DNA sequence: CGTAAAATACCGTGATTGCGGGATATACAA
DNA sequence: TTGTATATCCCGCAATCACGGTATTTTACG
């Protein structure tokens, strides 16, 4: 269906500066019936040269080290994703710090494996990636979740009434008191009173502060 | 070291309303040397009753269905995490919609598996969870990444100068023009001019709008 | 060296805001 | 019934803001 012609083999390349490690990975896929690890590079520069030479079509999946000489794997992901968005890139690294994880994923990496992964895990990750999924090492996934789902205090709403929330929302949208009054078909004075109450409840004393507090604490 | 006494067996419970499915999972771990699936429940209410009864210590890991009669698995995660934050909860469901994924992870779920998982995958996920990692199905992980790492237009800064950014920041902090002038040891008129330029560049015409735009688009 | 951009400073005016009052009506709970 | 909360409305005034000018000095850069 849908014209997705099943490929006989997932074409995979690897960028890894440690010669021995690169060879080991390459060899572990030799003779693999569904994965052909057809090219490997010691750094990003050679990868890009090869792609631009047009000698061979780009791969389906790329395993990318992060700690590379010259251009880092993080920067490599960014540039490769810009040039060839279709390639699924799996980071393949020893680094587990939030900053590298964040930047790699920001730049468009589809997966993030640690170098202690078994050949089976790498194999599964390649299949996952080519199917549009995101193979992420559970330890890394934990950090990603922590980055975004940090247990936030359940959105203190400062006891704002629904009317006050409504007006706060319009304030955030940039409307003046007069415009808000028009929008809600009430008098300017009413809006003014509500805003006074909002300021008191939020413990602020200017529109700017109220808007900042509302946006920062997700009050709207 | 550190007093972490290795447990001989990972104690795991499951909440799943489909009797047959629940039995199947339970049976697949019967006689497992390191995982004891010691209790199973058809809904959250019975789970909580059992926990409160104190008959047995809470488990290390809980497999939690989402589509449950009565209290949903999402709500169950929230309440259980509040009561017993130490329990690692793995969602175990057919649902793949962003909203359920988001809410489950928000409420503190450590993992998210699909029901088509193999026994080996579940086994690995339980071990991952108890070690503090986050076993997430790659398809789900992809959605999580999309939720947060959507290729955002590279932070348009509207050509603000560094001084203008500085002043915008102070504006967001709720300072008045006069206060900003004092803070920066410049005249009120200078600040006024900068703010005029900021408004022009951001295409807004009030402090509220500028603050909202700055916060929403991460200009600061 | 020259020039453009940035930062600085000033003026005036009308609009808007922040905030101090106070008032009325309605609804709901004690 | 009597409060309490919510929403509505009004007044006034000092402070602040938005915005139209103009102009000087500093900085950056070819």
XYZ file of C-alpha atoms (C1' of nucleotides) in Angstrom:
500
model
C 0.000 0.000 0.000
C 0.860 3.685 -0.108
C 3.777 2.970 -2.407
C 6.177 2.207 0.393
C 8.377 -0.273 -1.366
C 9.965 -2.453 1.282
C 13.713 -2.240 0.972
C 15.643 -5.428 1.051
C 18.334 -3.895 3.225
C 18.699 -0.938 5.574
C 21.677 1.071 4.404
C 23.624 2.284 7.406
C 26.771 4.366 7.793
C 28.794 5.126 10.857
C 30.918 8.096 11.934
C 33.316 7.175 14.732
C 36.849 8.331 15.303
C 38.121 5.288 17.169
C 39.348 3.059 14.343
C 39.152 -0.140 16.264
C 35.699 0.513 17.632
C 34.448 1.531 14.204
C 35.802 -1.676 12.699
C 34.262 -3.755 15.465
C 30.826 -2.334 14.853
C 31.226 -2.665 11.103
C 32.297 -6.262 11.422
C 29.456 -7.153 13.720
C 27.057 -6.385 10.873
C 29.022 -8.163 8.172
C 26.837 -10.598 6.331
C 23.735 -9.273 8.101
C 20.722 -10.137 5.978
C 18.863 -6.847 6.474
C 21.437 -4.267 7.470
C 24.297 -3.236 5.258
C 26.850 -1.132 7.082
C 28.267 0.086 3.809
C 30.415 3.086 4.724
C 32.246 4.308 7.776
C 34.050 7.552 8.503
C 36.431 8.728 11.206
C 34.987 12.253 11.271
C 32.185 14.453 9.984
C 34.306 16.240 7.421
C 35.001 13.020 5.520
C 31.344 12.100 5.764
C 30.266 15.370 4.183
C 32.947 15.174 1.502
C 31.755 11.712 0.577
C 28.103 12.750 0.474
C 28.886 15.757 -1.678
C 31.001 13.660 -4.019
C 27.828 11.838 -4.970
C 29.694 8.543 -5.174
C 26.920 6.782 -3.339
C 23.378 7.592 -2.301
C 23.007 8.737 1.288
C 22.121 6.033 3.807
C 18.847 5.368 5.576
C 20.439 5.474 9.007
C 23.607 7.020 10.364
C 25.281 6.094 13.624
C 26.995 9.236 14.853
C 29.594 9.510 17.569
C 29.640 12.770 19.531
C 33.248 13.142 20.629
C 34.831 13.602 17.227
C 37.939 15.477 16.165
C 37.070 18.597 14.199
C 33.333 19.025 13.835
C 31.519 17.470 16.785
C 28.784 14.935 16.296
C 26.282 17.463 17.654
C 27.173 19.986 14.982
C 27.330 17.173 12.432
C 23.727 16.216 13.184
C 22.605 19.785 12.700
C 24.300 20.203 9.353
C 23.402 16.776 8.056
C 19.764 17.149 9.044
C 19.658 20.469 7.227
C 21.212 18.980 4.096
C 19.493 15.582 4.164
C 16.517 15.572 6.498
C 15.581 12.075 5.384
C 18.514 10.406 7.083
C 17.709 9.015 10.522
C 20.585 9.775 12.827
C 21.287 7.758 15.949
C 23.733 9.253 18.394
C 26.192 6.695 19.573
C 28.252 7.942 22.435
C 29.574 7.674 25.949
C 28.267 11.093 26.913
C 25.286 11.187 29.228
C 25.185 14.833 30.203
C 21.923 16.696 29.810
C 23.454 19.376 27.664
C 24.745 17.064 24.952
C 21.564 15.004 25.017
C 19.475 18.118 24.704
C 21.477 19.608 21.883
C 21.695 16.382 19.924
C 17.951 15.849 20.071
C 17.317 19.521 19.372
C 19.382 19.261 16.238
C 17.238 16.444 14.978
C 18.789 13.181 16.163
C 16.259 10.344 16.057
C 17.932 8.172 18.638
C 20.493 8.138 21.401
C 22.434 4.992 22.289
C 25.261 4.467 24.709
C 28.410 2.746 23.618
C 27.848 -0.119 26.008
C 24.965 -1.215 23.793
C 24.983 -4.775 22.559
C 24.978 -5.594 18.860
C 21.370 -6.700 19.232
C 20.391 -3.364 20.716
C 22.112 -1.528 17.907
C 20.401 -3.747 15.397
C 17.007 -3.118 16.939
C 17.710 0.608 17.092
C 18.538 0.719 13.391
C 15.252 -0.951 12.550
C 13.366 1.340 14.900
C 14.976 4.413 13.380
C 14.239 3.450 9.813
C 10.605 2.918 10.781
C 10.405 6.451 12.119
C 10.594 5.568 15.789
C 13.099 6.925 18.288
C 15.371 4.353 19.878
C 16.559 5.909 23.081
C 18.554 4.253 25.797
C 16.381 4.069 28.907
C 18.964 5.880 31.032
C 18.949 8.700 28.514
C 15.168 8.622 28.265
C 15.036 9.121 32.017
C 17.083 12.274 31.677
C 14.912 13.540 28.848
C 11.813 13.018 30.956
C 13.432 14.782 33.881
C 14.260 17.703 31.641
C 10.641 18.200 30.689
C 8.421 16.556 33.221
C 10.012 17.786 36.402
C 7.369 17.497 39.090
C 6.035 20.999 39.084
C 3.946 22.309 41.990
C 0.375 21.875 40.756
C -0.087 25.259 39.124
C -1.025 27.554 41.951
C -3.748 29.721 40.508
C -3.595 32.236 43.356
C -7.329 31.891 43.815
C -8.179 33.795 40.658
C -11.833 33.659 39.729
C -12.770 32.579 36.235
C -13.535 36.145 35.274
C -10.176 37.256 36.547
C -8.434 34.512 34.606
C -10.298 35.571 31.508
C -9.153 39.139 31.918
C -5.618 38.079 32.725
C -5.600 36.136 29.497
C -6.640 39.183 27.507
C -3.992 41.210 29.309
C -1.405 38.670 28.173
C -2.713 38.992 24.638
C -1.753 42.633 24.797
C -5.152 44.279 25.067
C -5.509 47.528 26.973
C -8.066 47.889 29.719
C -10.317 49.805 27.386
C -10.104 47.127 24.696
C -10.792 44.409 27.236
C -13.868 46.292 28.403
C -15.083 46.423 24.812
C -14.325 42.773 24.267
C -16.298 41.688 27.336
C -19.094 44.235 26.948
C -18.535 45.634 30.395
C -17.471 49.005 31.644
C -13.875 50.145 31.803
C -14.262 50.504 35.552
C -15.215 46.876 35.928
C -12.135 45.741 34.095
C -10.074 48.114 36.175
C -11.471 46.622 39.364
C -10.793 43.080 38.216
C -7.242 43.986 37.303
C -6.714 45.564 40.683
C -7.854 42.318 42.268
C -5.615 40.293 39.968
C -2.624 42.394 40.986
C -3.431 41.897 44.645
C -3.821 38.147 44.296
C -0.660 37.746 42.212
C 1.162 40.151 44.512
C 2.335 42.335 41.651
C 1.754 45.955 40.834
C 2.027 46.329 37.103
C 0.679 44.756 33.980
C 4.136 43.651 32.922
C 4.653 41.693 36.106
C 1.234 40.107 35.879
C 1.819 39.019 32.288
C 5.245 37.614 33.139
C 3.895 35.717 36.131
C 0.963 34.377 34.164
C 3.162 33.086 31.367
C 5.932 31.765 33.540
C 3.640 29.882 35.882
C 1.176 28.730 33.285
C -1.718 30.565 34.870
C -3.564 30.754 31.593
C 28.596 0.308 48.733
C 26.186 3.096 49.652
C 24.000 0.603 51.458
C 22.040 -0.379 48.399
C 21.302 -3.929 49.312
C 20.692 -5.863 46.111
C 17.294 -7.429 46.235
C 16.968 -10.973 45.192
C 13.763 -10.295 43.305
C 12.009 -7.318 41.762
C 8.533 -7.151 43.198
C 6.072 -6.207 40.491
C 2.334 -5.698 40.451
C 0.006 -5.131 37.553
C -3.263 -3.232 37.137
C -5.165 -4.369 34.060
C -8.893 -4.766 33.588
C -8.807 -7.487 30.970
C -8.786 -10.645 33.064
C -7.308 -12.859 30.411
C -4.586 -10.448 29.469
C -3.698 -9.875 33.106
C -3.437 -13.600 33.689
C -1.315 -14.045 30.584
C 1.187 -11.479 31.729
C 1.201 -12.865 35.241
C 1.769 -16.367 33.983
C 4.583 -15.321 31.698
C 6.561 -14.333 34.763
C 5.716 -17.395 36.826
C 8.858 -19.015 38.114
C 10.956 -16.087 36.928
C 14.172 -16.061 38.959
C 14.392 -12.287 39.409
C 10.888 -10.921 38.936
C 8.001 -11.811 41.165
C 4.692 -10.631 39.799
C 3.072 -11.024 43.151
C -0.209 -9.124 42.883
C -2.553 -8.113 40.139
C -5.638 -5.913 40.122
C -8.447 -5.257 37.676
C -8.685 -1.566 38.576
C -7.049 1.238 40.536
C -9.600 1.209 43.327
C -8.715 -2.342 44.329
C -5.030 -1.484 44.073
C -5.408 1.425 46.492
C -7.576 -0.579 48.858
C -4.947 -3.286 48.967
C -2.120 -0.835 49.543
C -4.004 0.897 52.325
C -4.856 -2.409 53.930
C -1.155 -2.847 54.573
C -1.378 -6.563 53.849
C 1.761 -6.441 51.808
C 4.533 -3.923 51.212
C 4.173 -1.867 48.060
C 6.000 -3.200 44.999
C 9.137 -1.926 43.308
C 7.471 -1.662 39.941
C 3.878 -1.371 38.819
C 2.588 -2.091 35.345
C -0.405 0.193 34.836
C -3.003 -0.025 32.119
C -4.569 3.254 31.022
C -8.026 2.273 29.844
C -9.456 1.150 33.146
C -13.024 1.159 34.462
C -13.471 3.754 37.189
C -10.283 5.651 37.881
C -8.156 5.813 34.753
C -4.559 4.711 34.755
C -3.492 8.311 34.224
C -5.247 9.424 37.392
C -4.014 6.304 39.129
C -0.410 7.241 38.385
C -0.935 10.691 39.811
C -2.442 9.478 43.048
C -0.073 6.578 43.501
C 2.978 8.747 42.859
C 1.726 11.203 45.440
C 1.165 8.473 47.998
C 4.186 6.288 47.198
C 6.727 8.167 45.106
C 9.163 5.272 45.360
C 7.156 2.973 43.128
C 8.286 2.979 39.510
C 5.245 2.951 37.292
C 5.313 1.671 33.745
C 2.316 2.505 31.620
C 1.166 -0.477 29.695
C -1.390 0.401 27.111
C -2.652 0.468 23.572
C -3.011 4.229 23.552
C -0.505 6.193 21.509
C -2.061 9.628 21.478
C 0.074 12.572 22.515
C -2.353 13.687 25.169
C -2.352 10.444 27.140
C 1.397 10.074 26.753
C 1.932 13.599 27.966
C -0.365 13.311 30.941
C 0.963 9.938 32.013
C 4.555 11.152 31.965
C 3.560 14.424 33.599
C 1.980 12.517 36.445
C 5.201 10.698 37.084
C 5.184 7.508 35.037
C 8.692 6.136 34.583
C 8.014 4.171 31.440
C 5.555 3.688 28.612
C 5.134 0.372 26.865
C 2.683 -0.735 24.231
C 0.661 -3.875 24.665
C 2.271 -5.495 21.684
C 5.477 -5.745 23.723
C 7.074 -9.150 24.038
C 7.654 -10.766 27.398
C 11.360 -10.072 26.971
C 10.688 -6.378 26.432
C 8.511 -6.217 29.509
C 11.154 -8.040 31.475
C 13.849 -5.624 30.345
C 11.575 -2.666 31.065
C 10.997 -3.842 34.623
C 14.725 -4.078 35.216
C 15.295 -0.683 33.620
C 12.588 0.890 35.760
C 13.873 -0.506 39.011
C 17.318 0.843 38.166
C 15.893 4.330 37.762
C 15.899 4.403 33.979
C 12.905 5.101 31.758
C 11.887 2.283 29.456
C 9.953 3.901 26.673
C 8.724 2.271 23.524
C 10.590 3.815 20.578
C 7.364 4.805 18.836
C 6.288 6.627 21.965
C 9.738 8.137 22.415
C 9.441 9.560 18.917
C 6.235 11.320 19.903
C 7.774 12.638 23.089
C 10.670 14.065 21.106
C 8.283 15.623 18.616
C 6.393 17.243 21.455
C 9.474 18.993 22.738
C 12.054 19.167 20.009
C 9.859 20.303 17.161
C 12.145 22.074 14.762
C 11.505 25.534 15.982
C 12.435 28.524 13.819
C 15.895 29.434 15.127
C 14.814 31.879 17.813
C 14.158 34.995 15.801
C 15.641 37.765 17.866
C 14.087 40.493 15.748
C 17.489 42.145 15.439
C 17.482 43.381 19.010
C 20.783 44.842 20.112
C 22.336 43.564 23.315
C 21.328 46.700 25.144
C 17.780 46.303 23.945
C 17.714 42.681 25.065
C 19.001 43.752 28.450
C 16.251 46.307 28.800
C 13.642 43.863 27.556
C 14.760 41.482 30.239
C 14.323 44.086 32.934
C 10.932 44.913 31.496
C 9.993 41.247 31.843
C 11.180 41.342 35.439
C 8.565 43.974 36.045
C 10.705 47.089 36.384
C 9.306 50.426 35.304
C 11.185 52.637 32.883
C 12.369 54.803 35.731
C 13.645 51.818 37.691
C 15.425 50.464 34.644
C 17.098 53.814 34.142
C 18.302 53.683 37.725
C 19.445 50.101 37.379
C 21.496 50.856 34.287
C 22.742 54.267 35.436
C 21.349 56.019 32.390
C 18.695 58.624 31.887
C 15.020 57.866 31.753
C 14.956 59.246 28.240
C 17.514 56.710 27.102
C 15.480 53.830 28.390
C 12.426 55.345 26.798
C 14.180 55.477 23.455
C 15.380 51.901 23.716
C 11.921 50.707 24.570
C 10.481 52.575 21.617
C 12.956 50.763 19.413
C 12.152 47.438 21.029
C 8.460 47.969 20.346
C 9.188 48.791 16.739
C 11.373 45.757 16.235
C 8.952 43.381 17.946
C 6.044 45.041 16.179
C 4.134 45.606 19.376
C 2.912 48.741 21.054
C 2.720 48.060 24.731
C 4.844 46.681 27.480
C 2.440 43.816 28.035
C 2.765 42.658 24.458
C 6.528 42.942 24.525
C 6.771 40.910 27.728
C 4.433 38.255 26.357
C 6.348 38.022 23.094
C 9.679 37.865 24.876
C 8.575 35.056 27.152
C 6.676 33.091 24.554
C 9.440 33.191 21.984
C 12.306 32.833 24.395
C 13.830 36.160 23.456
C 15.540 36.449 26.797
C 39.426 57.908 7.899
C 34.850 57.978 7.305
C 30.466 56.223 7.979
C 26.809 53.484 9.728
C 24.963 51.522 13.756
C 24.270 51.738 18.521
C 23.724 54.033 22.691
C 22.855 58.012 24.830
C 19.951 62.167 25.958
C 16.094 65.528 25.779
C 11.106 67.519 25.017
C 6.079 67.526 24.918
C 1.589 65.690 24.872
C -2.239 62.894 25.079
C -3.427 58.244 26.481
C -3.223 54.841 29.852
C -2.401 52.918 34.158
C -2.186 52.090 39.281
C -4.558 52.768 43.128
C -7.109 55.073 46.710
C -11.818 55.425 47.597
C -17.031 53.709 47.439
C -21.464 51.427 45.639
C -24.886 47.876 43.996
C -26.732 43.310 42.818
C -26.693 38.486 43.005
C -25.885 34.108 44.636
C -24.641 30.845 47.842
C -23.367 29.081 52.440
C -23.380 29.409 57.352
C -30.905 35.882 58.135
C -26.545 37.280 57.737
C -22.542 37.069 56.038
C -19.067 36.177 52.082
C -17.761 35.998 47.416
C -18.284 37.518 42.809
C -19.234 40.633 39.373
C -20.580 44.845 38.133
C -20.094 50.028 38.113
C -18.336 54.870 39.286
C -14.813 58.839 40.638
C -10.373 61.142 40.720
C -5.627 61.906 40.411
C -0.736 61.300 40.276
C 2.273 58.466 37.894
C 3.492 56.251 34.045
C 3.455 55.173 29.337
C 3.447 55.509 24.147
C 5.149 57.972 20.652
C 6.099 61.876 17.754
C 10.154 64.560 17.300
C 15.541 65.829 17.479
C 20.410 65.442 18.607
C 25.030 64.020 20.451
C 28.489 60.723 21.473
C 30.528 55.968 21.100
C 31.451 52.024 18.866
C 32.262 49.006 14.986
C 34.052 48.170 10.721
C 35.375 48.409 5.832
